[in-house]
Amino acid sequence: MNYNWNWGVLFEEEYLGWLISGLGWTFAVALAAWVLALAVGVLVGVGRTLPSRPVAALCTTYVELFRNVPLLVQLFLWYFVMPEIVPDDLGRWMKRDMPNPEYVTAVIGLGLYTASRVAEQVRAGINAVGPGLTSAAYANGFSTAQTYRYVLLPISFRLIVPPMTSEFLTIFKNSSLALTIGLLELTAQSQQIAEYTFQGFEAFTAATVIYVVIALGATVIAQTLEKYTRIPGFVGKG
Amino acid sequence: MELLKPAAALAFALALAAPASAQDRTGTLAKIDASGEIVIGHRESSVPFAYLDENQKPVGYSIDLCMKVVDAVSAELGKELSVKYVPVNPKTRIALMANGTIDLECGSTTNNLTRQEQVEYLPTTFITGTKLMVRKDSGISSVADLDGKAVALAQGTTNERAVKAAIKELGLDVKVLPVRDHAEGMLSLETDRVDVYATDHILLFGLIAKSKTPDAFAVVGDFLSFDPYALMVRRDDSAFELIGKKALAEVFRSGEINGIYAKWFDPLDVAQTDLLKAAFQLNALPE
């Protein structure tokens, strides 16, 4: 291995600026996609457990579709194929006039993909509450809506905090795939630094360290959240 | 360098402990001698330099020239070598060469001085430069026409930097879409997401030839950069580099190069330029 190391390159103004801007995009994509994933995921997850057959089937279809197609392929479909199958004017708008098309596509693609995984956690959480409480709620004259509102959701949401933490970390890591549709997030920027300086090992080490720091930060937040949401006497004692 | 000291010390200790070989080979030659295989890094979609044919085997102009080098290495070591192919792309090729994964890179790599801080090059095998590919009806004939247009550029290429520099120089407002590779750049142009895809002119001809509607596209403008292609080898390894130089000089001197060139470039209708002929001539060093 004959490689000329030069860590100073990371602190040259231009390249440091690239790393910071990449970090900014990584956060922007991951957080926006997370909001979308939570909103859609909770709806779909709850939908899969509802007594209504058609709704449950629809939500199951969503999960199977979005969970089983690789994220890379989904991003590609959203970015390159979608504008071709919608009406011409809309497609043209998507390709040329939509503000930040790479960013919007990445958020939608990553958000809807992660939503399917969130939905599974939500469903598992609701099922984990057990039939006993559900039957008890119905026996007390609760409607389905009330059963969910007062019994199932409050318990299950607190149960699924730990697995949701992993999803939150995963969305940060998956955001790096946005570089494939031209979004210059952290990984893309480190690749770019590698290309301009040929100090690739330093650039990728920097990106690795930043991702680890993000992950550790998220873990700390999650553990605090877990402590406050744990249900005494229920499963999931830390 | 601090990090490498223990590794260097270990390597030194091992070298002392190992019985000296007949020739005391070092570097890449020693590695190939010991393993009996030479590792070739190749591109997968650089038509006609290095790409995968219908059997998914790497073929092309650069691959043929690399095989000449492999034969020379094989003759030098006096043994048959097995060839291992490793796919590379613009982002990985320098790192894989520097860290010892590949011994020889055969593709469409520009020899430039910044890169020479990490890798070394054999003599020039082709000369190209950045040009713009546009749809014929776009009305774009040079960089000056790009104001308000969108251009796709492959991440990590010399072309990306050349076009960005030209845009900056003219003070134009251009939307740049970074794409992963030539295939995606072409797709962006075909689907009208961008107005221009810019890369080495010879690769543009290859892309147009392979596209579904070759008549719809044109290559326009002046050369925005000077890109001499060369096979890439490891840095600070003059013994291995010399074998490569000898092998290529032989090919240039004997005129064998003309046959190899014709085989890959005649279908594209690209003749040898005077500049390229001169480059071959200059590197046809006497034994």
Coordinates of C-alpha atoms in Angstrom, one line a residue:
Chain A
M1 CA 0.0 0.0 0.0
N2 CA 1.7 3.2 -1.1
Y3 CA -0.7 6.0 -0.4
N4 CA 0.2 9.6 0.4
W5 CA -1.8 10.5 3.5
N6 CA -2.8 14.1 3.9
W7 CA -5.4 14.8 6.6
G8 CA -5.0 18.5 6.1
V9 CA -7.1 18.3 2.9
L10 CA -10.3 17.9 5.0
F11 CA -9.8 21.3 6.6
E12 CA -9.1 23.3 3.5
E13 CA -11.9 25.8 3.2
E14 CA -13.5 24.6 0.0
Y15 CA -13.6 20.9 1.0
L16 CA -14.7 21.5 4.6
G17 CA -17.5 23.6 3.1
W18 CA -18.5 20.6 0.9
L19 CA -18.6 18.3 3.9
I20 CA -20.7 20.7 5.9
S21 CA -23.1 21.3 3.0
G22 CA -23.3 17.5 2.5
L23 CA -24.1 17.0 6.2
G24 CA -26.9 19.6 5.8
W25 CA -28.5 17.8 2.9
T26 CA -28.2 14.5 4.8
F27 CA -30.1 16.0 7.7
A28 CA -32.6 17.7 5.4
V29 CA -33.4 14.4 3.6
A30 CA -33.4 12.1 6.6
L31 CA -35.6 14.3 8.8
A32 CA -38.1 15.3 6.1
A33 CA -38.4 11.7 5.0
W34 CA -38.8 10.6 8.7
V35 CA -41.8 12.9 9.1
L36 CA -43.4 11.5 6.0
A37 CA -42.5 7.9 7.0
L38 CA -44.1 8.3 10.5
A39 CA -47.3 9.9 9.1
V40 CA -47.8 7.3 6.4
G41 CA -46.4 4.4 8.4
V42 CA -48.7 4.9 11.3
L43 CA -51.8 5.2 9.1
V44 CA -50.8 2.1 7.1
G45 CA -49.8 0.1 10.2
V46 CA -53.1 0.8 12.0
G47 CA -54.9 0.1 8.7
R48 CA -53.4 -3.4 8.6
T49 CA -55.0 -4.3 12.0
L50 CA -58.4 -2.9 11.3
P51 CA -61.4 -5.2 11.2
S52 CA -62.3 -3.9 7.7
R53 CA -61.1 -6.4 5.1
P54 CA -60.6 -4.1 2.2
V55 CA -58.7 -1.5 4.2
A56 CA -56.4 -4.1 5.7
A57 CA -55.8 -5.6 2.2
L58 CA -54.9 -2.3 0.8
C59 CA -52.5 -1.5 3.5
T60 CA -50.9 -5.0 3.3
T61 CA -50.4 -4.4 -0.5
Y62 CA -48.7 -1.1 0.3
V63 CA -46.3 -2.7 2.8
E64 CA -45.4 -5.6 0.6
L65 CA -44.9 -3.4 -2.4
F66 CA -42.7 -0.8 -0.8
R67 CA -40.8 -3.2 1.5
N68 CA -39.8 -5.7 -1.2
V69 CA -38.5 -3.4 -3.9
P70 CA -34.9 -2.3 -3.2
L71 CA -34.7 1.4 -2.2
L72 CA -32.2 2.1 -5.0
V73 CA -34.6 0.8 -7.6
Q74 CA -37.5 2.8 -6.0
L75 CA -35.5 6.1 -6.2
F76 CA -34.6 5.4 -9.8
L77 CA -38.3 4.7 -10.6
W78 CA -39.5 7.9 -8.9
Y79 CA -36.8 10.0 -10.5
F80 CA -36.5 8.7 -14.1
V81 CA -39.6 6.7 -14.8
M82 CA -42.4 8.6 -13.0
P83 CA -42.1 11.8 -15.1
E84 CA -42.4 9.6 -18.3
I85 CA -45.7 8.0 -17.3
V86 CA -47.6 11.0 -16.0
P87 CA -49.2 13.4 -18.5
D88 CA -46.7 15.3 -20.6
D89 CA -47.1 18.7 -19.1
L90 CA -46.8 17.4 -15.5
G91 CA -43.8 15.3 -16.5
R92 CA -42.1 18.3 -18.0
W93 CA -42.8 20.3 -14.9
M94 CA -41.3 17.5 -12.7
K95 CA -38.2 17.4 -14.8
R96 CA -37.5 21.0 -15.4
D97 CA -39.5 23.4 -13.1
M98 CA -40.0 21.5 -9.9
P99 CA -37.9 23.2 -7.2
N100 CA -35.1 20.9 -6.0
P101 CA -36.2 17.8 -7.9
E102 CA -33.5 15.6 -6.6
Y103 CA -34.3 16.6 -3.0
V104 CA -38.1 16.2 -3.3
T105 CA -37.7 12.8 -5.1
A106 CA -35.3 11.6 -2.4
V107 CA -37.6 12.6 0.4
I108 CA -40.6 11.0 -1.2
G109 CA -38.8 7.8 -2.2
L110 CA -37.0 7.4 1.2
G111 CA -40.1 8.4 3.1
L112 CA -42.5 6.0 1.5
Y113 CA -40.0 3.1 1.7
T114 CA -39.3 3.7 5.4
A115 CA -43.1 4.1 5.9
S116 CA -43.6 0.5 5.0
R117 CA -41.1 -0.6 7.6
V118 CA -42.6 1.8 10.2
A119 CA -46.0 0.3 9.4
E120 CA -44.8 -3.2 10.3
Q121 CA -43.5 -2.0 13.6
V122 CA -46.8 -0.3 14.4
R123 CA -48.7 -3.4 13.4
A124 CA -46.5 -5.6 15.6
G125 CA -46.9 -3.1 18.5
I126 CA -50.7 -3.2 18.2
N127 CA -50.7 -7.0 18.0
A128 CA -48.4 -7.2 21.0
V129 CA -51.0 -5.5 23.2
G130 CA -52.9 -8.8 23.0
P131 CA -56.6 -9.7 22.4
G132 CA -57.5 -9.5 26.1
L133 CA -57.4 -5.7 26.3
T134 CA -59.2 -5.4 23.0
S135 CA -62.0 -7.7 24.0
A136 CA -62.2 -5.9 27.4
A137 CA -62.6 -2.5 25.6
Y138 CA -65.3 -3.9 23.3
A139 CA -67.1 -5.4 26.3
N140 CA -67.1 -2.0 28.0
G141 CA -69.0 -0.6 25.0
F142 CA -66.1 1.1 23.3
S143 CA -66.4 1.6 19.5
T144 CA -63.5 0.5 17.3
A145 CA -62.3 4.1 17.1
Q146 CA -62.4 4.4 20.9
T147 CA -60.6 1.1 21.4
Y148 CA -57.8 2.3 19.2
R149 CA -57.8 5.8 20.6
Y150 CA -57.9 4.9 24.3
V151 CA -56.4 1.5 24.6
L152 CA -54.4 0.1 21.6
L153 CA -52.5 3.1 20.4
P154 CA -51.4 4.6 23.7
I155 CA -49.9 1.2 24.7
S156 CA -48.5 0.1 21.4
F157 CA -46.8 3.4 20.6
R158 CA -44.9 3.2 23.8
L159 CA -44.0 -0.4 23.1
I160 CA -42.4 0.3 19.7
V161 CA -40.1 3.1 20.7
P162 CA -37.0 0.8 20.8
P163 CA -37.5 -0.7 17.3
M164 CA -38.4 2.7 15.9
T165 CA -35.0 3.9 17.1
S166 CA -33.3 1.5 14.6
E167 CA -35.6 2.8 11.8
F168 CA -34.6 6.3 12.7
L169 CA -30.9 5.4 12.4
T170 CA -31.5 3.5 9.2
I171 CA -33.1 6.5 7.5
F172 CA -29.9 8.5 8.0
K173 CA -27.8 5.7 6.5
N174 CA -30.3 5.1 3.6
S175 CA -30.2 8.8 2.8
S176 CA -26.8 8.2 1.3
L177 CA -28.6 6.5 -1.6
A178 CA -29.9 9.9 -2.7
L179 CA -26.5 10.5 -4.3
T180 CA -27.6 8.1 -7.0
I181 CA -30.1 10.7 -8.3
G182 CA -27.7 13.5 -8.0
L183 CA -28.3 14.9 -4.5
L184 CA -24.9 16.0 -3.1
E185 CA -25.4 14.7 0.4
L186 CA -22.6 13.7 2.8
T187 CA -21.5 10.6 1.0
A188 CA -21.6 12.2 -2.4
Q189 CA -19.6 15.2 -1.1
S190 CA -16.9 12.9 0.3
Q191 CA -16.7 11.1 -3.1
Q192 CA -16.4 14.5 -4.7
I193 CA -13.6 15.5 -2.4
A194 CA -11.9 12.2 -3.2
E195 CA -12.2 13.0 -6.9
Y196 CA -10.8 16.5 -6.6
T197 CA -7.9 15.7 -4.3
F198 CA -7.4 11.9 -4.8
Q199 CA -7.3 11.7 -1.0
G200 CA -10.2 9.3 -0.9
F201 CA -9.3 7.5 2.2
E202 CA -9.3 10.7 4.3
A203 CA -12.6 11.9 2.8
F204 CA -14.4 8.6 3.4
T205 CA -13.0 8.3 6.9
A206 CA -14.4 11.8 7.6
A207 CA -17.8 10.7 6.3
T208 CA -17.7 7.5 8.4
V209 CA -16.9 9.4 11.6
I210 CA -19.7 11.9 10.9
Y211 CA -22.2 9.1 10.4
V212 CA -21.1 7.4 13.6
V213 CA -21.5 10.6 15.5
I214 CA -25.0 11.1 14.1
A215 CA -25.9 7.6 15.0
L216 CA -24.6 7.9 18.6
G217 CA -26.4 11.2 19.0
A218 CA -29.7 9.6 17.8
T219 CA -29.1 6.7 20.2
V220 CA -28.7 8.9 23.2
I221 CA -31.9 10.8 22.3
A222 CA -33.7 7.5 21.8
Q223 CA -32.6 6.0 25.1
T224 CA -33.9 9.1 26.9
L225 CA -37.2 8.8 25.1
E226 CA -37.3 5.1 26.0
K227 CA -36.8 5.8 29.6
Y228 CA -39.8 8.2 29.7
T229 CA -42.1 6.1 27.6
R230 CA -41.5 2.7 29.2
I231 CA -44.7 1.2 30.7
P232 CA -44.0 -0.2 34.2
G233 CA -44.7 -3.9 34.4
F234 CA -45.0 -4.3 30.6
V235 CA -42.5 -5.9 28.2
G236 CA -39.4 -4.0 27.1
K237 CA -37.7 -3.5 30.5
G238 CA -34.2 -2.2 29.6
Chain B
M1 CA 2.4 8.4 6.9
E2 CA 2.5 7.9 10.6
L3 CA -0.2 5.2 10.3
L4 CA 1.8 3.2 7.9
K5 CA 5.0 2.9 9.9
P6 CA 4.0 -0.2 11.8
A7 CA 2.8 -1.8 8.5
A8 CA 6.1 -0.8 6.8
A9 CA 8.1 -2.2 9.7
L10 CA 6.1 -5.5 9.5
A11 CA 6.6 -5.7 5.8
F12 CA 10.3 -5.1 6.3
A13 CA 10.6 -7.8 8.9
L14 CA 8.7 -10.3 6.7
A15 CA 11.0 -9.3 3.8
L16 CA 14.0 -10.1 5.9
A17 CA 12.5 -13.4 7.0
A18 CA 11.5 -14.5 3.6
P19 CA 14.1 -16.3 1.5
A20 CA 15.4 -14.1 -1.2
S21 CA 13.8 -15.0 -4.6
A22 CA 16.0 -15.7 -7.6
Q23 CA 15.6 -12.2 -9.0
D24 CA 14.8 -10.2 -5.8
R25 CA 11.6 -8.9 -7.4
T26 CA 9.8 -6.1 -5.6
G27 CA 6.4 -4.5 -5.7
T28 CA 3.8 -5.5 -8.2
L29 CA 6.0 -8.0 -10.0
A30 CA 6.7 -9.8 -6.7
K31 CA 3.0 -9.9 -5.9
I32 CA 2.1 -11.3 -9.3
D33 CA 5.0 -13.8 -9.1
A34 CA 3.9 -15.0 -5.7
S35 CA 0.2 -15.4 -6.5
G36 CA 0.5 -16.4 -10.1
E37 CA -2.3 -14.1 -11.1
I38 CA -2.5 -10.5 -12.4
V39 CA -5.6 -8.4 -11.4
I40 CA -7.0 -6.2 -14.0
G41 CA -9.4 -3.3 -13.2
H42 CA -11.7 -2.6 -16.1
R43 CA -14.6 -0.3 -16.9
E44 CA -18.0 -1.7 -17.7
S45 CA -19.5 0.8 -20.1
S46 CA -16.7 2.8 -21.7
V47 CA -17.3 1.8 -25.3
P48 CA -15.0 1.0 -27.2
F49 CA -12.2 1.0 -24.6
A50 CA -13.5 -1.4 -22.0
Y51 CA -17.0 -2.7 -21.7
L52 CA -18.9 -5.9 -21.1
D53 CA -19.8 -7.9 -24.2
E54 CA -23.0 -10.0 -24.5
N55 CA -21.3 -12.8 -22.5
Q56 CA -20.5 -10.3 -19.8
K57 CA -16.8 -10.5 -20.5
P58 CA -14.7 -7.3 -20.5
V59 CA -13.6 -6.5 -24.1
G60 CA -12.3 -3.4 -25.8
Y61 CA -9.4 -1.4 -27.1
S62 CA -7.8 -0.9 -23.7
I63 CA -8.4 -4.5 -22.7
D64 CA -6.5 -5.7 -25.9
L65 CA -3.6 -3.4 -25.0
C66 CA -3.6 -4.6 -21.4
M67 CA -3.4 -8.2 -22.7
K68 CA -0.1 -7.2 -24.4
V69 CA 1.2 -6.0 -21.1
V70 CA 0.0 -9.2 -19.4
D71 CA 1.9 -11.3 -22.0
A72 CA 5.0 -9.2 -21.4
V73 CA 4.7 -9.7 -17.6
S74 CA 4.1 -13.4 -18.2
A75 CA 7.3 -13.6 -20.3
E76 CA 9.3 -11.7 -17.8
L77 CA 8.3 -14.0 -14.9
G78 CA 8.6 -17.1 -17.2
K79 CA 5.2 -18.5 -16.1
E80 CA 1.6 -18.6 -17.2
L81 CA -0.5 -16.1 -15.4
S82 CA -4.2 -16.3 -14.7
V83 CA -6.1 -13.0 -15.2
K84 CA -8.6 -11.8 -12.6
Y85 CA -11.0 -9.1 -13.7
V86 CA -12.3 -6.5 -11.2
P87 CA -14.9 -4.0 -12.4
V88 CA -14.0 -0.4 -11.5
N89 CA -15.6 3.0 -12.0
P90 CA -14.3 6.6 -12.0
K91 CA -14.8 6.8 -8.2
T92 CA -13.1 3.6 -7.3
R93 CA -10.3 3.2 -9.8
I94 CA -7.7 5.4 -8.0
A95 CA -8.3 4.0 -4.6
L96 CA -8.3 0.3 -5.8
M97 CA -5.0 0.9 -7.5
A98 CA -3.4 2.7 -4.5
N99 CA -4.5 0.0 -2.0
G100 CA -3.2 -2.8 -4.1
T101 CA -6.5 -4.4 -5.2
I102 CA -5.8 -4.1 -8.9
D103 CA -2.4 -4.2 -10.7
L104 CA -3.4 -2.7 -14.0
E105 CA -6.3 -0.5 -14.9
C106 CA -7.7 -0.8 -18.4
G107 CA -10.4 1.7 -19.3
S108 CA -10.7 5.3 -20.3
T109 CA -8.7 7.0 -17.7
T110 CA -7.2 10.5 -18.3
N111 CA -3.6 10.9 -17.3
N112 CA -3.3 14.0 -15.3
L113 CA -0.7 15.3 -12.8
T114 CA -3.0 15.5 -9.8
R115 CA -3.8 11.9 -10.2
Q116 CA -0.1 11.1 -10.5
E117 CA 0.3 11.9 -6.8
Q118 CA -1.4 8.6 -6.2
V119 CA -0.9 6.5 -9.3
E120 CA 1.3 6.2 -12.4
Y121 CA 0.5 5.8 -16.1
L122 CA 1.8 3.9 -19.1
P123 CA 2.3 5.8 -22.4
T124 CA -0.8 7.5 -24.0
T125 CA -3.1 5.2 -25.9
F126 CA -5.8 7.6 -27.0
I127 CA -6.4 11.4 -27.0
T128 CA -9.7 13.0 -26.5
G129 CA -11.3 15.9 -24.7
T130 CA -14.6 17.1 -23.3
K131 CA -17.4 18.0 -25.7
L132 CA -21.1 18.5 -25.4
M133 CA -23.8 16.1 -26.6
V134 CA -27.1 17.8 -27.4
R135 CA -30.4 17.0 -29.1
K136 CA -30.1 18.3 -32.7
D137 CA -33.1 20.6 -32.3
S138 CA -31.8 22.2 -29.1
G139 CA -30.0 25.1 -30.9
I140 CA -27.0 24.6 -28.7
S141 CA -23.7 24.8 -30.6
S142 CA -21.1 25.7 -27.9
V143 CA -20.8 26.4 -24.1
A144 CA -21.8 30.0 -24.7
D145 CA -25.3 28.8 -25.5
L146 CA -25.8 27.0 -22.2
D147 CA -27.2 30.0 -20.3
G148 CA -30.5 28.9 -18.6
K149 CA -30.1 25.3 -19.7
A150 CA -29.6 22.1 -17.7
V151 CA -26.5 20.0 -18.1
A152 CA -25.8 16.5 -16.8
L153 CA -22.2 15.7 -15.7
A154 CA -20.8 12.4 -14.4
Q155 CA -19.6 12.6 -10.9
G156 CA -15.8 12.2 -10.5
T157 CA -14.7 12.8 -14.0
T158 CA -12.3 15.4 -15.5
N159 CA -15.1 16.4 -17.7
E160 CA -17.2 17.6 -14.8
R161 CA -14.5 19.9 -13.7
A162 CA -13.8 21.2 -17.3
V163 CA -17.4 22.0 -17.9
K164 CA -17.9 23.7 -14.5
A165 CA -14.8 25.8 -15.1
A166 CA -16.0 26.8 -18.6
I167 CA -19.4 27.8 -17.2
K168 CA -17.8 29.8 -14.4
E169 CA -15.4 31.6 -16.8
L170 CA -18.3 32.7 -19.0
G171 CA -20.4 33.6 -15.9
L172 CA -23.4 31.6 -17.1
D173 CA -26.4 30.4 -15.2
V174 CA -26.5 26.7 -15.7
K175 CA -28.3 24.0 -13.8
V176 CA -25.9 21.1 -13.2
L177 CA -27.3 17.6 -12.6
P178 CA -24.6 15.2 -11.2
V179 CA -25.2 11.7 -12.6
R180 CA -23.5 8.4 -11.7
D181 CA -22.3 7.2 -15.1
H182 CA -22.6 7.6 -18.8
A183 CA -25.7 5.4 -19.0
E184 CA -27.5 7.7 -16.6
G185 CA -26.2 10.8 -18.3
M186 CA -27.6 9.5 -21.6
L187 CA -30.9 8.6 -20.0
S188 CA -31.2 12.2 -18.6
L189 CA -30.7 13.6 -22.0
E190 CA -33.0 11.2 -23.7
T191 CA -35.8 11.9 -21.2
D192 CA -35.4 15.6 -21.7
R193 CA -34.4 16.1 -18.0
V194 CA -31.3 18.0 -19.3
D195 CA -30.3 19.7 -22.5
V196 CA -26.7 18.5 -22.5
Y197 CA -24.6 15.6 -21.5
A198 CA -20.8 16.3 -21.5
T199 CA -18.0 13.8 -21.4
D200 CA -15.0 12.7 -23.6
H201 CA -16.0 13.2 -27.2
I202 CA -15.1 9.6 -28.1
L203 CA -17.4 8.2 -25.4
L204 CA -20.2 10.5 -26.7
F205 CA -19.9 8.9 -30.2
G206 CA -20.1 5.5 -28.5
L207 CA -23.2 6.5 -26.6
I208 CA -24.9 7.9 -29.7
A209 CA -24.0 4.8 -31.7
K210 CA -25.7 2.6 -29.0
S211 CA -28.8 4.8 -28.5
K212 CA -32.2 4.0 -30.0
T213 CA -32.3 7.2 -32.1
P214 CA -28.7 8.0 -33.2
D215 CA -29.9 10.6 -35.6
A216 CA -31.5 12.8 -32.9
F217 CA -28.2 13.6 -31.1
A218 CA -25.1 15.6 -32.1
V219 CA -21.7 16.3 -30.6
V220 CA -21.0 20.1 -30.6
G221 CA -18.5 22.7 -29.5
D222 CA -14.8 23.0 -29.1
F223 CA -12.7 20.7 -26.9
L224 CA -13.1 22.0 -23.4
S225 CA -10.2 19.9 -22.1
F226 CA -7.2 17.8 -23.2
D227 CA -7.6 14.3 -22.0
P228 CA -4.9 11.8 -22.9
Y229 CA -6.0 8.3 -21.9
A230 CA -3.5 5.8 -20.6
L231 CA -3.4 2.5 -18.8
M232 CA -2.9 3.0 -15.1
V233 CA -0.4 1.3 -12.9
R234 CA 0.9 1.6 -9.3
R235 CA 3.0 4.6 -8.3
D236 CA 6.7 4.1 -7.3
D237 CA 7.0 0.8 -9.1
S238 CA 9.3 1.4 -12.0
A239 CA 10.1 -2.2 -12.6
F240 CA 6.5 -3.1 -13.4
E241 CA 6.0 0.2 -15.2
L242 CA 9.0 -0.5 -17.5
I243 CA 7.6 -3.9 -18.6
G244 CA 4.3 -2.1 -19.5
K245 CA 6.2 0.6 -21.4
K246 CA 8.3 -2.0 -23.3
A247 CA 5.2 -3.9 -24.3
L248 CA 3.4 -0.8 -25.6
A249 CA 6.5 0.5 -27.4
E250 CA 6.7 -2.9 -29.2
V251 CA 3.0 -2.6 -30.2
F252 CA 3.5 1.0 -31.4
R253 CA 6.8 0.2 -33.2
S254 CA 5.6 -2.9 -35.1
G255 CA 2.5 -1.1 -36.3
E256 CA 0.4 -3.7 -34.5
I257 CA -1.4 -0.8 -32.9
N258 CA -3.1 0.0 -36.3
G259 CA -4.8 -3.3 -36.4
I260 CA -6.0 -3.1 -32.8
Y261 CA -7.1 0.5 -33.3
A262 CA -9.0 -0.4 -36.5
K263 CA -10.7 -3.3 -34.8
W264 CA -12.4 -1.1 -32.2
F265 CA -12.7 2.3 -33.9
D266 CA -13.6 1.6 -37.5
P267 CA -17.2 0.6 -36.5
L268 CA -17.5 4.0 -34.9
D269 CA -16.0 5.7 -37.9
V270 CA -13.3 7.4 -35.8
A271 CA -9.9 7.7 -37.6
Q272 CA -6.6 8.2 -35.9
T273 CA -5.9 11.9 -35.5
D274 CA -2.4 13.3 -36.4
L275 CA -1.9 14.0 -32.8
L276 CA -2.6 10.4 -31.8
K277 CA -0.3 9.1 -34.5
A278 CA 2.4 11.4 -33.1
A279 CA 1.8 10.1 -29.6
F280 CA 2.2 6.5 -30.8
Q281 CA 5.4 7.5 -32.7
L282 CA 6.9 9.3 -29.7
N283 CA 6.3 6.3 -27.4
A284 CA 7.7 3.7 -29.9
L285 CA 11.0 3.9 -28.1
P286 CA 13.9 1.7 -29.4
E287 CA 14.7 -1.4 -27.3

